[in-house]
Tab-separated table of C-alpha atoms and ligand atoms in Angstrom:
chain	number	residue	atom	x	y	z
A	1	UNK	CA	-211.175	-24.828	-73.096
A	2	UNK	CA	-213.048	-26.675	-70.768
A	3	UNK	CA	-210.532	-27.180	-66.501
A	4	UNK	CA	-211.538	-29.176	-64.100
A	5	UNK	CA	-209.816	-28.023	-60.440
A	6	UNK	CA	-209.998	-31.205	-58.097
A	7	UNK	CA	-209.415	-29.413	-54.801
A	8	UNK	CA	-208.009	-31.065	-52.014
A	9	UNK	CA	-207.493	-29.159	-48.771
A	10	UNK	CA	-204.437	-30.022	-46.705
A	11	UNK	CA	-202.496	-28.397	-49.157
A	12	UNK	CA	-204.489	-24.816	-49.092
A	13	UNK	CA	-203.358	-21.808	-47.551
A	14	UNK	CA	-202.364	-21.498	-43.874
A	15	UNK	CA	-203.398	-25.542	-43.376
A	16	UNK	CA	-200.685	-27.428	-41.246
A	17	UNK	CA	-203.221	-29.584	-38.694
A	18	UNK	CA	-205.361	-32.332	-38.365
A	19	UNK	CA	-207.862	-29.671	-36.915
A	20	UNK	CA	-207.565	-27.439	-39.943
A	21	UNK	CA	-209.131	-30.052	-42.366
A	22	UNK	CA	-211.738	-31.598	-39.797
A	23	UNK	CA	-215.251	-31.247	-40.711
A	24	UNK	CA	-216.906	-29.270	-37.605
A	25	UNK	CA	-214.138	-28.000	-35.777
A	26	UNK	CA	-213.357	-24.095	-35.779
A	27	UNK	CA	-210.669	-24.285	-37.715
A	28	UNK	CA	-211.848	-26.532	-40.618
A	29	UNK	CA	-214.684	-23.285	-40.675
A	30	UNK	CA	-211.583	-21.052	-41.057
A	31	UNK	CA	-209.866	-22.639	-43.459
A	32	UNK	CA	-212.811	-23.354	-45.617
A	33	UNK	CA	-212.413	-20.162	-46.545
A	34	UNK	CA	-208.833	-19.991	-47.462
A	35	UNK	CA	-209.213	-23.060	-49.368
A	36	UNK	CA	-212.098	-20.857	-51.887
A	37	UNK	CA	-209.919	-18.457	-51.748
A	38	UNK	CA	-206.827	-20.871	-53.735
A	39	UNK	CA	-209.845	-21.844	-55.581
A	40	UNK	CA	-210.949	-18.318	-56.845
A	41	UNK	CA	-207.430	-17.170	-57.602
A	42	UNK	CA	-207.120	-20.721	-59.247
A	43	UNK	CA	-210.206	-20.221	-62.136
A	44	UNK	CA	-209.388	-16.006	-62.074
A	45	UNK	CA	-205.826	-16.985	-63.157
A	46	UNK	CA	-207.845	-19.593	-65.598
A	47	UNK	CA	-210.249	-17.472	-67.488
A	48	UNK	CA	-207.955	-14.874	-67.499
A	49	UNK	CA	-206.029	-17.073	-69.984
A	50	UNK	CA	-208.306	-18.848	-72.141
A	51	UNK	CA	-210.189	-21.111	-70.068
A	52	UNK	CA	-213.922	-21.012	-70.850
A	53	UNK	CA	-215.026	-23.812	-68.441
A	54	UNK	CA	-213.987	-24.084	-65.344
A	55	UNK	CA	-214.858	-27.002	-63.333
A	56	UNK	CA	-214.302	-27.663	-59.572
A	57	UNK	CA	-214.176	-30.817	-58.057
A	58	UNK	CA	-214.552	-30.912	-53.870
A	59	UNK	CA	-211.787	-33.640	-53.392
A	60	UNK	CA	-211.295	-33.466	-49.394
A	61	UNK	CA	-213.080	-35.793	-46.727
A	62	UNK	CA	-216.725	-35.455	-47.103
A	63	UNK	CA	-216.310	-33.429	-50.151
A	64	UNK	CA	-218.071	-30.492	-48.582
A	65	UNK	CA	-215.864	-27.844	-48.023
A	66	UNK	CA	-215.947	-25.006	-50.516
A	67	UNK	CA	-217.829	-22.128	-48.990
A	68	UNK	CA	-220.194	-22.099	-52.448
A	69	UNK	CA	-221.590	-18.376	-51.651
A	70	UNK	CA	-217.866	-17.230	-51.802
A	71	UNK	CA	-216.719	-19.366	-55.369
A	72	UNK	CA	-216.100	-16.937	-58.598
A	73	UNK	CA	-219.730	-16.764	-60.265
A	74	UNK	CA	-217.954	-18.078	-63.244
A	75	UNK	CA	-216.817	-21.094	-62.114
A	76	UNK	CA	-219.492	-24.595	-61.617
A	77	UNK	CA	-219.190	-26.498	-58.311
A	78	UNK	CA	-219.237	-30.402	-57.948
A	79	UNK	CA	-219.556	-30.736	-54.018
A	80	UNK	CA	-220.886	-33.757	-52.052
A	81	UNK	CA	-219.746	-37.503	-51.903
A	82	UNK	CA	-220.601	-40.904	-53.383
A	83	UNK	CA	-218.793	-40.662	-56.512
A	84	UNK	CA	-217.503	-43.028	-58.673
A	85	UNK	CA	-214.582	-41.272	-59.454
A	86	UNK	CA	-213.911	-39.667	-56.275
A	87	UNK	CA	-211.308	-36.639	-56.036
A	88	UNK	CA	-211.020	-37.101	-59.787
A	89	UNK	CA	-214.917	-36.896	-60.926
A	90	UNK	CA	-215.397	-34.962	-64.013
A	91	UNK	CA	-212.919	-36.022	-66.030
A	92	UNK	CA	-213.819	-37.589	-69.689
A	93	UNK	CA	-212.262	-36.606	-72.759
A	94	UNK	CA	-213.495	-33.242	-73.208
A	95	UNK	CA	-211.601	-31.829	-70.369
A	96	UNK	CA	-208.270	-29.963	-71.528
A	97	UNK	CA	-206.484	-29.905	-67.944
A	98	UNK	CA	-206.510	-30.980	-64.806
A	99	UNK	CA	-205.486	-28.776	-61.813
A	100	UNK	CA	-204.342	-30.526	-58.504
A	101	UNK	CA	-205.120	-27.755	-55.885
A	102	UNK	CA	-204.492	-27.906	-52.312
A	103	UNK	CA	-202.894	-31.500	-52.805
A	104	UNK	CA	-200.476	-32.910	-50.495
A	105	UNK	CA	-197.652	-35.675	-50.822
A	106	UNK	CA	-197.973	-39.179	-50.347
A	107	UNK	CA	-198.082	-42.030	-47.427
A	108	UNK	CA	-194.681	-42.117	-45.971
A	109	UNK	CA	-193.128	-39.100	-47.698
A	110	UNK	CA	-191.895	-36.036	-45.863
A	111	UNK	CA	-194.509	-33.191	-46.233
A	112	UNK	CA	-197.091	-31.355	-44.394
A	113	UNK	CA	-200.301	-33.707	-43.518
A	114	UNK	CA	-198.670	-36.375	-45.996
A	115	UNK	CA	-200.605	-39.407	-46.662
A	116	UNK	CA	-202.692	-41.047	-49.490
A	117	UNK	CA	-206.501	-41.785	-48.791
A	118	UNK	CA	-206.706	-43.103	-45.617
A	119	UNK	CA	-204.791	-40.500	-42.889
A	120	UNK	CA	-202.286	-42.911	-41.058
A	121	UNK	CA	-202.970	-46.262	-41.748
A	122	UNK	CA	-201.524	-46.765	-45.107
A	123	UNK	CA	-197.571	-46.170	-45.106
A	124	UNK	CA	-197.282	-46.390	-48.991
A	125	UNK	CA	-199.063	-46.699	-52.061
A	126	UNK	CA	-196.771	-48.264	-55.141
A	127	UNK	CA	-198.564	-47.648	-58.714
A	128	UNK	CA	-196.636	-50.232	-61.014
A	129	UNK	CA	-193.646	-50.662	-58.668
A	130	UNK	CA	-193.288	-46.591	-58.250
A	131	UNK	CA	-194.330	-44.785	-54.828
A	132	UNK	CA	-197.667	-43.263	-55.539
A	133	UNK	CA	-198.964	-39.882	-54.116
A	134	UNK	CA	-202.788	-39.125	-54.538
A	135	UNK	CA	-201.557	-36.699	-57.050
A	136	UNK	CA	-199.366	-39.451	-58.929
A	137	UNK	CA	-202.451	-41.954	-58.915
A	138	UNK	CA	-204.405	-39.166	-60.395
A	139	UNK	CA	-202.332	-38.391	-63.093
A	140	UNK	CA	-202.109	-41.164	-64.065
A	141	UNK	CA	-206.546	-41.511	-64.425
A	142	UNK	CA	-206.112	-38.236	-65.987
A	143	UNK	CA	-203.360	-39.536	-68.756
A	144	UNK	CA	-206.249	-42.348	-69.294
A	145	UNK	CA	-208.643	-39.833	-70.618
A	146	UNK	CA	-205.800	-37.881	-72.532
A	147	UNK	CA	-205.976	-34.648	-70.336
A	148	UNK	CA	-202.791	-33.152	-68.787
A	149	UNK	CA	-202.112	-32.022	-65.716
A	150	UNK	CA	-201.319	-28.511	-65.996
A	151	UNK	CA	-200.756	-27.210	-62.270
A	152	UNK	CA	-200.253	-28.471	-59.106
A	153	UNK	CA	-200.375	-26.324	-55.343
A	154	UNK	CA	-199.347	-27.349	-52.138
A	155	UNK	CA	-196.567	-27.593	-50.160
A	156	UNK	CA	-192.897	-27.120	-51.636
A	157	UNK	CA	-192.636	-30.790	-51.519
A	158	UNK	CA	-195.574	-31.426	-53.185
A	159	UNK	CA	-194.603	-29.346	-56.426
A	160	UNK	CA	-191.095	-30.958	-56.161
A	161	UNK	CA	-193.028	-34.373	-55.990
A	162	UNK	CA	-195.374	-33.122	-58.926
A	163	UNK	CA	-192.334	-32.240	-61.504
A	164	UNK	CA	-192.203	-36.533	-61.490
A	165	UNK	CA	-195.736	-37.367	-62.737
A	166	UNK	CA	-196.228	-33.998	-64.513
A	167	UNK	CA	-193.302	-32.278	-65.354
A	168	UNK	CA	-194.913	-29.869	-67.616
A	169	UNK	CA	-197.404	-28.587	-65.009
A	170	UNK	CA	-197.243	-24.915	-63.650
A	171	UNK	CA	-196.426	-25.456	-60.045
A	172	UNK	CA	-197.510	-22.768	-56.909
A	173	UNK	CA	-196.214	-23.825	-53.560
A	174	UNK	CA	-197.922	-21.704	-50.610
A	175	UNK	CA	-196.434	-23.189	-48.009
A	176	UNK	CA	-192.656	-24.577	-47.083
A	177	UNK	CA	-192.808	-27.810	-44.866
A	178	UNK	CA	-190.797	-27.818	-41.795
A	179	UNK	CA	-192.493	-31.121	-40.300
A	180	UNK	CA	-195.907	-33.356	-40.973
A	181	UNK	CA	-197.167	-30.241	-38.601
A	182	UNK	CA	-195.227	-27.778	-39.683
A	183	UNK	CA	-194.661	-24.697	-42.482
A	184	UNK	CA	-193.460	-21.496	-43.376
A	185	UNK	CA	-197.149	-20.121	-44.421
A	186	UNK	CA	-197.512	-17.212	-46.946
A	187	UNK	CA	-200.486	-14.961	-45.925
A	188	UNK	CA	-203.547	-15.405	-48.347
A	189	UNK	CA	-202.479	-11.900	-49.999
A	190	UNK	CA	-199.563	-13.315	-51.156
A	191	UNK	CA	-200.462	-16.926	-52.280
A	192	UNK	CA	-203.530	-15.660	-54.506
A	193	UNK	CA	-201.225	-13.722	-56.280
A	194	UNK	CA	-198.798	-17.033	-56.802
A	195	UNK	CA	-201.857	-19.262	-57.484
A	196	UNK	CA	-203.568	-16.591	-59.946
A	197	UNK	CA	-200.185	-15.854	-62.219
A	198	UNK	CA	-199.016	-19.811	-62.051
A	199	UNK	CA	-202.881	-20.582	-63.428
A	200	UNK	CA	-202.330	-18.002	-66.068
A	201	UNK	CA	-199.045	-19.713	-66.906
A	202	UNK	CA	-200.572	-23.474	-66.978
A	203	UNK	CA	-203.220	-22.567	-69.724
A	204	UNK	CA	-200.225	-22.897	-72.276
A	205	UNK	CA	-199.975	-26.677	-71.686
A	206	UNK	CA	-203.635	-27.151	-72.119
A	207	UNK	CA	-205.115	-29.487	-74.579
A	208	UNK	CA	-206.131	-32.621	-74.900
A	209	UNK	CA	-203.722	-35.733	-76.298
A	210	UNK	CA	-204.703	-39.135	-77.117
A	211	UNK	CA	-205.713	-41.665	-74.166
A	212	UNK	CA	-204.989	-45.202	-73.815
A	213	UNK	CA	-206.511	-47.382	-70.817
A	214	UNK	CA	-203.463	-49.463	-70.281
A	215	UNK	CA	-203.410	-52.671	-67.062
A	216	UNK	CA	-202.187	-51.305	-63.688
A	217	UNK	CA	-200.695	-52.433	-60.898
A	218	UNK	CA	-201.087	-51.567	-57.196
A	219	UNK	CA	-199.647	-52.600	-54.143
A	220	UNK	CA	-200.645	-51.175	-50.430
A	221	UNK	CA	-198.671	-51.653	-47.409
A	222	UNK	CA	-200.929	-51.083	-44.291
A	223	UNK	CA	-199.509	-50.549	-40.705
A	224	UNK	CA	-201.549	-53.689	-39.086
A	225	UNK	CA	-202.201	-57.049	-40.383
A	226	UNK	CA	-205.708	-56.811	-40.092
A	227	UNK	CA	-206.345	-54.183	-42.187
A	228	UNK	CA	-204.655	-55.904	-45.230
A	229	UNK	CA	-206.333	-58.893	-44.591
A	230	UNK	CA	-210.004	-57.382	-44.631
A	231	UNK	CA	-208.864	-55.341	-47.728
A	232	UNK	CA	-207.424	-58.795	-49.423
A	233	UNK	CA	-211.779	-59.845	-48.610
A	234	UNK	CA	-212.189	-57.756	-52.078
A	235	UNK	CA	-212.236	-60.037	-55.451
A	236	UNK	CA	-209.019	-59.139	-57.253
A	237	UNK	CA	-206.875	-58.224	-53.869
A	238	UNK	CA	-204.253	-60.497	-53.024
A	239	UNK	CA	-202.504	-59.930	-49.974
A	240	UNK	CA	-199.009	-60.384	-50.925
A	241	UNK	CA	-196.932	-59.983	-47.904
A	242	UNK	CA	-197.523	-59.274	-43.704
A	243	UNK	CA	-199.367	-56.099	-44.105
A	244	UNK	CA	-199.078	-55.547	-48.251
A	245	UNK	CA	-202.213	-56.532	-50.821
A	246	UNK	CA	-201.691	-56.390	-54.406
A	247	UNK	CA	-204.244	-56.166	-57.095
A	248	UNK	CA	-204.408	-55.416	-60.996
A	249	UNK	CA	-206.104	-53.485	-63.192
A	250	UNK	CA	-206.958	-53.588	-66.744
A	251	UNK	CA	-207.266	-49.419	-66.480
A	252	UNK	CA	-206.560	-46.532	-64.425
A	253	UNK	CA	-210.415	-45.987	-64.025
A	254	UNK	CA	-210.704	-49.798	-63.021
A	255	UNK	CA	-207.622	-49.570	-60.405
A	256	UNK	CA	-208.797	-46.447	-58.650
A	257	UNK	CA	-212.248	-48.068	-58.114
A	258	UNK	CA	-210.559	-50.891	-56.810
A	259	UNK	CA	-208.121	-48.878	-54.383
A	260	UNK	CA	-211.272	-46.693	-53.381
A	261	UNK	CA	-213.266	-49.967	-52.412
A	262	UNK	CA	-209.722	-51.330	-50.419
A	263	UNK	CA	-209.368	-47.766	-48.460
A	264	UNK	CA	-213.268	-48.539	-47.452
A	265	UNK	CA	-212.959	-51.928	-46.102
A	266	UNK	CA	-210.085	-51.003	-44.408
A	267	UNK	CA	-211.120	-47.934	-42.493
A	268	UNK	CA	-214.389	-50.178	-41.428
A	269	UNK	CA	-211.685	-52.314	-40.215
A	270	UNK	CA	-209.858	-49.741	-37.568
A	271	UNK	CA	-210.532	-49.819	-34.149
A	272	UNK	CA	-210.138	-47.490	-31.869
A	273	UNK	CA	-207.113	-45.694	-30.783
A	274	UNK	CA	-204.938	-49.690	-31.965
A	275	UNK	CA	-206.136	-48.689	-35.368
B	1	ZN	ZN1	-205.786	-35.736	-50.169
């Protein structure tokens, strides 16, 4: 039974701050290692229940952020960027679940750090018509290949969010939003324990099902003009209203390429403090 963990990291343990997930600052160095902490419990709650693969997948800003000298011994480690599939790299069609760890909820929702891709400057992502968190987006590449999602952590919000794109998944919320700021933090004692028994749990509704690349539709509203019209610059992007582009898909894989390439033109497009 072969996991793959994509771990994100404003969702970890004790994060509730921009400075928390910031490359180079102090606290990014703290919370690095509460984030391989989730992780361990994560692929310990794994193993302990049939996994024999487990497969993590740095999902978060630079994609270096897993303190490698700290991860289980039994677990591999896909760290660095440049990757064509991004926070979702590593999933084909001999991968039996997909774990969202550390995730968050999406642009314009109510949760702690909420936003999808770019930090601030995208106020919603739609995925055919349907407000789309990171984690919705990626189930939806995952569904694709034919793996399930079997667990999602985060905030409570998130795992409320995650019972509408994977309803089946084992859910393990270590932290209760009060604001985008914000949250009622268990200590890392406690949420290992959560992460390790809800991991357990999630191997029961692994397995892979049968794919199907299906056309896709996404729309992105931006907060400034500009930044929708460099992102309409892209072949296939339409913009389709002020500060909205549009563009479709023939798959998942396809879309997410797409969207990748939009969030890039557009965050070459901010300036300064007017964004
Ligand atoms: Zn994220």
């Amino acid at each position: 039974m072969r996991i793959l963990i994509s771990a994100d990291m404003e969702g970890a343990t004790g994060v509730t701050c921009t400075a928390d997930v910031v490359p180079g600052t102090e606290q990014w160095q703290r919370f690095r290692r509460l984030l391989t902490g989730d992780v361990n419990a994560c692929a310990t709650g794994l193993l302990s229940a049939g996994a024999t693969d487990v497969l993590v997948n740095e999902a978060h800003s630079a994609q270096r952020n897993i303190l490698i000298e700290d991860l289980d011994p039994r677990a591999r480690l896909l760290t660095g960027r440049h990757k064509p599939l991004s926070m979702m790299q590593g999933i084909d069609t001999r991968v039996d679940g997909v774990v969202f760890l550390g995730y968050h909820t999406g642009a314009g929702a109510d949760g702690v750090l909420a936003h999808t891709y770019l930090e601030n400057a995208i106020t919603e992502v739609r995925l055919d018509g349907v407000p789309a968190s990171e984690g919705r987006l990626n189930a939806a590449l995952a569904a694709e290949h034919g793996v399930p999602v079997i667990m999602v952590t985060g905030d409570d919000l998130t795992c409320a969010e995650a019972a509408g794109y994977a309803p089946r998944a084992a859910t393990a919320a270590v932290k209760e939003c009060v604001s985008r700021y914000a949250a009622i933090c268990a200590p890392p004692q406690t949420t290992a324990d959560l992460i390790r028994t809800a991991a357990a749990r999630a191997m029961a509704t692994a397995g892979r099902g049968h794919g199907d690349a299906a056309a896709h539709v996404i729309e992105v509203d931006f907060d400034a003009t500009h930044l929708a019209h460099a992102a309409a610059v892209v072949p296939t992007v339409d913009l389709s209203a002020t500060r909205t582009v549009r563009f479709t898909a023939e798959s998942m894989t396809e879309a997410m390429k797409a969207f990748k390439v939009v969030t890039a033109i557009a965050a070459a497009a901010m300036d300064g403090i007017y964004g």
